[in-house]
Tab-separated table of C-alpha atoms in Angstrom:
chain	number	residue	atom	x	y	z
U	263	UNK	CA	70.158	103.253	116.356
U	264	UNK	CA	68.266	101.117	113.657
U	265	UNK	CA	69.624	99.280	111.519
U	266	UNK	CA	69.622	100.734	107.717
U	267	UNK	CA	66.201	99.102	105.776
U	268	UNK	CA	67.358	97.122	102.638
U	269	UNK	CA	65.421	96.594	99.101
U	270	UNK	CA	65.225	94.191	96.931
U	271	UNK	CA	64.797	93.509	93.083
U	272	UNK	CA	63.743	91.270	90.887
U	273	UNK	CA	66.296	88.540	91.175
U	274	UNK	CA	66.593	88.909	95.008
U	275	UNK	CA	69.499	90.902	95.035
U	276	UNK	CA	70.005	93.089	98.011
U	277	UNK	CA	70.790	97.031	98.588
U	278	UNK	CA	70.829	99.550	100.985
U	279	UNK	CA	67.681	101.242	100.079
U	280	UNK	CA	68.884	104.876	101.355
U	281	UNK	CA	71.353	105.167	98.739
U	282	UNK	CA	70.646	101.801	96.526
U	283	UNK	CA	74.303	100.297	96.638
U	284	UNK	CA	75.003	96.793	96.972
U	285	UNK	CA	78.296	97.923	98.967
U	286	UNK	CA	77.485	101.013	101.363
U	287	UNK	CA	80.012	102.823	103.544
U	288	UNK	CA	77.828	104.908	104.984
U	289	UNK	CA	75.168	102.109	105.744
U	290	UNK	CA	77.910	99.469	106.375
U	291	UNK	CA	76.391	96.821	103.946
U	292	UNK	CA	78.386	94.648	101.682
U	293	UNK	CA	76.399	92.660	99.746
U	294	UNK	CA	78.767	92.112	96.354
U	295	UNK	CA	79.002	88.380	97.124
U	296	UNK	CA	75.821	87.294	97.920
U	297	UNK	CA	73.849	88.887	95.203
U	298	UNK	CA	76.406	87.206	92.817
U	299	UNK	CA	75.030	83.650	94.274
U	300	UNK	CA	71.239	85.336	94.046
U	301	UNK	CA	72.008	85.664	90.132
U	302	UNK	CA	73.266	82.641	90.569
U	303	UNK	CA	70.153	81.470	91.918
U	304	UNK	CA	68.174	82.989	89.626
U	305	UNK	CA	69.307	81.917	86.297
U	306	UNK	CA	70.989	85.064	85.390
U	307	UNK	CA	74.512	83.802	85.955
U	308	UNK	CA	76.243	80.181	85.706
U	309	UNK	CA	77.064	78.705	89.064
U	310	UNK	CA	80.189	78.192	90.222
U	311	UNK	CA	81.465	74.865	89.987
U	312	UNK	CA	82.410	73.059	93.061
U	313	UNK	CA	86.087	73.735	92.326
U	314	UNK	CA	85.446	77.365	92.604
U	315	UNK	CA	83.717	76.995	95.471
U	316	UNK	CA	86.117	75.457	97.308
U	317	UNK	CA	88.548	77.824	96.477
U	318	UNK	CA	86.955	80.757	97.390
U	319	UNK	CA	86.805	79.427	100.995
U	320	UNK	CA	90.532	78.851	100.937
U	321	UNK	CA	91.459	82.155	99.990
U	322	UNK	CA	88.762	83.504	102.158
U	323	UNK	CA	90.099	81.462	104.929
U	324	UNK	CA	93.611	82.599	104.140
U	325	UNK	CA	93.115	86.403	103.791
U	326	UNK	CA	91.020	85.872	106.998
U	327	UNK	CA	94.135	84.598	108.718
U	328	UNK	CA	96.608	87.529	107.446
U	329	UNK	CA	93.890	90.211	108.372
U	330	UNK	CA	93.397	88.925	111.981
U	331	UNK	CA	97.093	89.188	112.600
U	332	UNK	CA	97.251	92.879	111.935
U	333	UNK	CA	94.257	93.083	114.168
U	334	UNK	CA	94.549	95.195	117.380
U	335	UNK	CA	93.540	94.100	119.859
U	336	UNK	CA	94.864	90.850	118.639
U	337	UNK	CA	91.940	87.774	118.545
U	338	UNK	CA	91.994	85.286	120.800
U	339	UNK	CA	94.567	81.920	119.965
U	340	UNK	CA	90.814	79.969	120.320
U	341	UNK	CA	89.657	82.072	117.520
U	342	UNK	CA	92.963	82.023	115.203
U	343	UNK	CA	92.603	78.142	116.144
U	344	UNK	CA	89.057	77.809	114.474
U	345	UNK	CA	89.988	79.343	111.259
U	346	UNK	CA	92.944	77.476	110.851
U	347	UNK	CA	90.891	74.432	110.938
U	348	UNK	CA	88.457	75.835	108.488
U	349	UNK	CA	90.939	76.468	106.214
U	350	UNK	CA	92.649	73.279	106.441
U	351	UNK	CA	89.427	71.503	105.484
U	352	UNK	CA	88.866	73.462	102.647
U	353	UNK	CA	92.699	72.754	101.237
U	354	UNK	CA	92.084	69.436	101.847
U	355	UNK	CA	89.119	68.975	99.776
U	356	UNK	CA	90.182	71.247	97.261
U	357	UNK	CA	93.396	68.504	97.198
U	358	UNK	CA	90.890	65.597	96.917
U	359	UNK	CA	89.130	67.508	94.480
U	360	UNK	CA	92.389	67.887	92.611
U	361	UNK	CA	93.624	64.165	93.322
U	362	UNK	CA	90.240	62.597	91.843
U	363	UNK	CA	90.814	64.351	88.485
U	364	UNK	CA	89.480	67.683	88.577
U	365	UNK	CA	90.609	70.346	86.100
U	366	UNK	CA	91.112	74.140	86.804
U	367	UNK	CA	91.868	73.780	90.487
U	368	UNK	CA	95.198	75.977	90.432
U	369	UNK	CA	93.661	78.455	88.287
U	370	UNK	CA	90.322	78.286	90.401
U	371	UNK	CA	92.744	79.228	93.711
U	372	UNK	CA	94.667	81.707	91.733
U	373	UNK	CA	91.646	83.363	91.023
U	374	UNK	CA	90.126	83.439	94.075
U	375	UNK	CA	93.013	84.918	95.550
U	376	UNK	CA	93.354	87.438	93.147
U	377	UNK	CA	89.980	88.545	94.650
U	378	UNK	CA	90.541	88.468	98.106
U	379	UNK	CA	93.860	90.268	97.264
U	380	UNK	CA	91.676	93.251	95.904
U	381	UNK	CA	89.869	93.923	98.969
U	382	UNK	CA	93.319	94.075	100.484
U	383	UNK	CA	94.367	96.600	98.024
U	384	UNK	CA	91.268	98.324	98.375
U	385	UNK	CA	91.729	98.854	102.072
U	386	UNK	CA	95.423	100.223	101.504
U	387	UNK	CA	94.106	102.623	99.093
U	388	UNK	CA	91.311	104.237	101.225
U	389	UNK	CA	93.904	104.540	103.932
U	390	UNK	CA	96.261	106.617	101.735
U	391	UNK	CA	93.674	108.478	100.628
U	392	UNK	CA	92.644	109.321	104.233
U	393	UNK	CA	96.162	110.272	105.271
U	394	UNK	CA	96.693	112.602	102.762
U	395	UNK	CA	94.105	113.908	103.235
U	396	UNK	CA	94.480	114.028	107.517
U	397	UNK	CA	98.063	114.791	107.806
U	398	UNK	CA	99.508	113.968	111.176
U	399	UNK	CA	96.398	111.690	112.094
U	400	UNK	CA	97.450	108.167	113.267
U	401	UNK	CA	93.387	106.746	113.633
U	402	UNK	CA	91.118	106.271	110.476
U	403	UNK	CA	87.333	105.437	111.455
U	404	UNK	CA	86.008	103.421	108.955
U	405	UNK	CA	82.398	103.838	107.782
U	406	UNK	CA	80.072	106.925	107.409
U	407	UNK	CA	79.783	109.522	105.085
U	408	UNK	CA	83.753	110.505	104.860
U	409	UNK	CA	84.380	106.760	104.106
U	410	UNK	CA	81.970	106.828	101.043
U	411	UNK	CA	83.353	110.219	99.868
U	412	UNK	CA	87.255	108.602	99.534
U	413	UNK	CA	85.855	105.784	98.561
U	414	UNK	CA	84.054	107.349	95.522
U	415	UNK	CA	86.744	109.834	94.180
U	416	UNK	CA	89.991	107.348	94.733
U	417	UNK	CA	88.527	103.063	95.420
U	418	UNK	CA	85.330	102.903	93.389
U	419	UNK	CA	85.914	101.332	89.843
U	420	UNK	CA	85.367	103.734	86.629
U	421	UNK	CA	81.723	104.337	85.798
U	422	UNK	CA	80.162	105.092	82.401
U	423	UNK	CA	79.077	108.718	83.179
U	424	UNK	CA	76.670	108.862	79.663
U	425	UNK	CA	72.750	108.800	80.133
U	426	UNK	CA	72.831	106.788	76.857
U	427	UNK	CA	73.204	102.716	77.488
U	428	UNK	CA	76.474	101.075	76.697
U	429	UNK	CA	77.247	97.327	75.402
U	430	UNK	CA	79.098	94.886	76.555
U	431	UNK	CA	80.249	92.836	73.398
U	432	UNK	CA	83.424	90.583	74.349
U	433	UNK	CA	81.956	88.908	77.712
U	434	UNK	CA	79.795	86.333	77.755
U	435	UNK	CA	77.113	87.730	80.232
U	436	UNK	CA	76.351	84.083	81.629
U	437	UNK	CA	79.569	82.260	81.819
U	438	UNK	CA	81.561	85.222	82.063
U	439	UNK	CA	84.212	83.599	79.218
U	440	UNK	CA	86.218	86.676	77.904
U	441	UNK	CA	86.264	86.715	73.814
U	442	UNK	CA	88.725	88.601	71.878
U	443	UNK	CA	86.214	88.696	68.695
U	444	UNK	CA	82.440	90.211	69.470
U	445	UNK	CA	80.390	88.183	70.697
U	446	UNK	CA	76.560	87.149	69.405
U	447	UNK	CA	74.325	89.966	71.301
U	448	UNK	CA	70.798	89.872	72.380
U	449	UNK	CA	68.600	91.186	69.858
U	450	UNK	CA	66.346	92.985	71.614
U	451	UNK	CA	68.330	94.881	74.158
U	452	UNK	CA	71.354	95.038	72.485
U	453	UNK	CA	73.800	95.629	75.670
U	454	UNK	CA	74.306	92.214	76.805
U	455	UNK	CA	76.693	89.248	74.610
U	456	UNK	CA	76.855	85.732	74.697
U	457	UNK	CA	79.547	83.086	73.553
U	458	UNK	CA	76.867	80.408	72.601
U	459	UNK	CA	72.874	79.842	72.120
U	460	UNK	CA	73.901	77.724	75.288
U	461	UNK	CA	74.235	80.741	77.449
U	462	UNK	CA	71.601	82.744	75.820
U	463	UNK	CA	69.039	80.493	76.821
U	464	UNK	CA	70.144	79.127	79.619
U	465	UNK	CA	70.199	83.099	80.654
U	466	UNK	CA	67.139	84.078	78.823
U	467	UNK	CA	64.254	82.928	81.666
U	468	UNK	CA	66.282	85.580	83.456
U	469	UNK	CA	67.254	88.391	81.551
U	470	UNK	CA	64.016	89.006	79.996
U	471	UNK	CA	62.641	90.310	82.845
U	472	UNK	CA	65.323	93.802	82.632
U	473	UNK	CA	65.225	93.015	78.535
U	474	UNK	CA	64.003	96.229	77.297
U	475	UNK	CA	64.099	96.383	72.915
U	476	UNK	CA	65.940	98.921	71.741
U	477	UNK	CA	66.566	100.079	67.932
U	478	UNK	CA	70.014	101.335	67.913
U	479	UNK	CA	73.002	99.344	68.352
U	480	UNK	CA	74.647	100.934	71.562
U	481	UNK	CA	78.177	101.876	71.757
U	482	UNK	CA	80.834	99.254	73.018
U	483	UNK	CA	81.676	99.675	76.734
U	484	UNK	CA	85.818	100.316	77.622
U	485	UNK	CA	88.103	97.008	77.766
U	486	UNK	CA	88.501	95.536	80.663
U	487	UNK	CA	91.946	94.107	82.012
U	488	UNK	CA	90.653	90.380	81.347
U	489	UNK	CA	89.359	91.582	78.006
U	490	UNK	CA	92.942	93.033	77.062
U	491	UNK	CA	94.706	89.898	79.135
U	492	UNK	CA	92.708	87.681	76.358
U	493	UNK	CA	95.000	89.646	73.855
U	494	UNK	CA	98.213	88.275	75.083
U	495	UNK	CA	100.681	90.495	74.874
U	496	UNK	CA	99.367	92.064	71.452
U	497	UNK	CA	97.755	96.059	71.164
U	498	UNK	CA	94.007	95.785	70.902
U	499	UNK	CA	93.477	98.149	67.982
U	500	UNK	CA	90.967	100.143	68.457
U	501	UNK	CA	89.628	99.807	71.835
U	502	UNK	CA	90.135	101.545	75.060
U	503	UNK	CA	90.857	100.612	78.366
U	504	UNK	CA	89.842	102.527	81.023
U	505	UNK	CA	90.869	101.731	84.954
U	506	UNK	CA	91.012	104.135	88.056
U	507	UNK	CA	94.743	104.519	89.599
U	508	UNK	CA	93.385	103.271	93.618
U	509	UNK	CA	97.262	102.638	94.976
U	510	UNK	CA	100.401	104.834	94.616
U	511	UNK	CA	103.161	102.119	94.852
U	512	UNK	CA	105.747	104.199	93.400
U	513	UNK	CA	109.453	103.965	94.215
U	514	UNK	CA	111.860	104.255	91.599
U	515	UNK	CA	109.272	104.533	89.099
U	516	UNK	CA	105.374	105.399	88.862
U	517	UNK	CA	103.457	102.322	89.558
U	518	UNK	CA	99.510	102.470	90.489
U	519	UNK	CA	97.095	99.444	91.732
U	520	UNK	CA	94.623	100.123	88.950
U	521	UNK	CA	90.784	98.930	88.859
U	522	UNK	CA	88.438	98.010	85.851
U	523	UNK	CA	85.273	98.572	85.989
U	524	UNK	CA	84.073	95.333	86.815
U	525	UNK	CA	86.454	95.288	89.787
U	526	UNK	CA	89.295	93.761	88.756
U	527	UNK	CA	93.075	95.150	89.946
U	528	UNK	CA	96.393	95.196	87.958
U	529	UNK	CA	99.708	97.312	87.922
U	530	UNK	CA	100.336	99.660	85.795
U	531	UNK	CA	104.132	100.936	85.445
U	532	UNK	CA	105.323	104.101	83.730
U	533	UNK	CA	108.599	102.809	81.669
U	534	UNK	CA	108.535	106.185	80.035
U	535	UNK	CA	111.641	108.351	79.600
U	536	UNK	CA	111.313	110.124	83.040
U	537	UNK	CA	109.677	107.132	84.751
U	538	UNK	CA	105.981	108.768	85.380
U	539	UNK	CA	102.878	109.391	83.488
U	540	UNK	CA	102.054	113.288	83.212
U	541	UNK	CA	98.783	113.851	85.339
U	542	UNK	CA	98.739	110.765	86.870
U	543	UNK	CA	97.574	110.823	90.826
U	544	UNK	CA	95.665	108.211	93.468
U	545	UNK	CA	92.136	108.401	92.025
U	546	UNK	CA	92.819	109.703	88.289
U	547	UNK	CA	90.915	107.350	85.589
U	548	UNK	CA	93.262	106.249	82.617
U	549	UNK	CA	91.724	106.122	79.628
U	550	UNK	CA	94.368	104.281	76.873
U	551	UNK	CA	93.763	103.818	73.400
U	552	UNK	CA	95.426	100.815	71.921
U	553	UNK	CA	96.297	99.031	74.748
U	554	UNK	CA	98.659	96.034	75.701
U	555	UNK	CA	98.548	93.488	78.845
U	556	UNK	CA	102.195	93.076	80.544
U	557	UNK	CA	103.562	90.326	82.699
U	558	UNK	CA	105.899	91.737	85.027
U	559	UNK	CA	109.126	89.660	86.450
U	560	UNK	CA	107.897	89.534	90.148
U	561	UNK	CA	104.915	87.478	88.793
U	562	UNK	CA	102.166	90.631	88.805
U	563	UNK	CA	100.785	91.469	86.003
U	564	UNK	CA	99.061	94.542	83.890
U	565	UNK	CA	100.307	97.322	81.742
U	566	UNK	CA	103.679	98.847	80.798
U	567	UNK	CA	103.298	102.167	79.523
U	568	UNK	CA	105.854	103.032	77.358
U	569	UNK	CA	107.063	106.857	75.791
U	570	UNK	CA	105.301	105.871	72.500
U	571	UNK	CA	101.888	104.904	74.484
U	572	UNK	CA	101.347	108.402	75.908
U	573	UNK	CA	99.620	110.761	73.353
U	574	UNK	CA	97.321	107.596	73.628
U	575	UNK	CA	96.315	108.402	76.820
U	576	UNK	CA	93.653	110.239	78.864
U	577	UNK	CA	94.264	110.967	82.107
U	578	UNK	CA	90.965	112.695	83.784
U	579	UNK	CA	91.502	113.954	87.645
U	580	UNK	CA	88.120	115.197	89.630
């Protein structure tokens, strides 16, 4: 069979060209991480930092590690024995990293874990999905076109459905710093933000090549859970949030894995008088009005939705 053919754009990123995705099911192509360091390449992004770096291959190497021991059959002890070497270099430099002076290492590894954790949560979700939907089943093929079809009603992050373009006003589209006040836009296209001239022209060689001028001012797109995170603990009047429920993790209580629509994860609990959230299900998008971030006691962290927070919300099911 022949491998799927792959396009590219402007600033080299990469997608399946059948269907156009930069992470296929069907075409088995992930390529989320490497056009991030094409942007990278290209101006449109800041680069990581050699801190970040470095921590991404620790928690890759980690998550590697806890994957390969659910594996079945089971690797060979040679191959468990390279990885842990590869991820013992990488803690060590990220420790001389740390030891010569360098600042954000903890949060750099918290971070990257927090990613790597999402793939894992990712993963859990599709496979719920699947065995509801294959009761008695015990094998789940992954790939193809059922894959992509769980995937995109119950894993894939919320998408803005509207023809009409939408703005992104409280992330710096460079440096990806998170602003609780609107940020300085670009002028001419109007949908992307920036915390400083800095950014905007370190971006602009870039951007202008997608830059289209527009006359209208478009709409603001939904909060994401960094953007309501950068709140504290205070209701962001005004705005909306809007995640997709991926994981039932309910016991005593409703609690959903929930993902933004850039791809971020967080909990969300319902603390309301009969412990759930009418409508809620694996796959519904939440839509809250007035929201508030939430640090639980077991060190997660998200939203805590309350009696008084639900004629605030819109749940939508497909």
């Amino acid at each position: 069979m022949p491998l799927p053919e792959i396009t590219n754009d402007e600033y080299g990123r990469a997608f399946c060209k059948e269907h156009n995705r930069d992470f296929c099911n069907v075409c088995c192509m992930d390529f989320r991480d490497t056009n991030r360091m094409a942007e990278e390449n290209a101006g449109l992004k800041k680069k990581r930092t050699e801190v970040e770096e470095v921590a991404d291959m620790v928690a890759v190497c980690m998550y590697a590690l806890q994957g390969m021991e659910r594996m079945y059959p089971r690797p060979s002890e040679a191959i468990f024995e390279q990885n842990r070497q590869w991820l013992k270099e990488h803690q060590d430099k990220l420790q001389r990293l740390k030891d010569s002076g360098e600042e954000g290492v903890d949060e750099a590894l918290r971070k990257a874990c927090e990613k790597q954790n999402v793939t894992d949560i990712q993963m859990r979700g599709l496979m719920q999905a699947w065995s509801k939907q294959n009761p008695g089943k015990t094998t789940m093929e992954v790939g193809g076109e059922e894959t992509q079809k769980l995937y995109d009603q119950f894993i894939a992050p919320p998408t803005n459905t509207s023809s009409k373009p939408k703005a992104e006003k409280w992330t710096c589209d460079y440096c990806n710093k998170t602003s609780v006040k609107k940020l300085p836009m670009c002028i001419r296209c109007k949908t992307v933000s920036y915390c400083n001239k800095e950014c905007q022209v370190a971006a602009w060689k870039a951007h202008k090549k997608t830059c289209v001028p527009i006359d209208k001012e478009p709409k603001s797109l939904p909060q994401t859970w960094e953007q309501v995170e950068a709140h504290g603990g205070s209701r962001v009047e005004g705005k909306t949030l809007e995640v997709r429920a991926i994981l039932d993790e309910s016991m005593t209580r409703q609690v959903f894995q929930c993902r933004d629509r850039v791809g971020v994860v967080k909990r969300i609990a319902a603390y309301t008088n009969d412990r759930r959230i009418p409508g809620l299900q694996q796959g519904s998008v939440i839509r809250w009005k007035n929201p508030r971030f939430h640090f639980f006691m077991d060190g997660s962290s998200g939203a805590r939705i309350e009696e008084e927070d639900l004629p605030n919300l819109k749940i939508s099911n497909r």
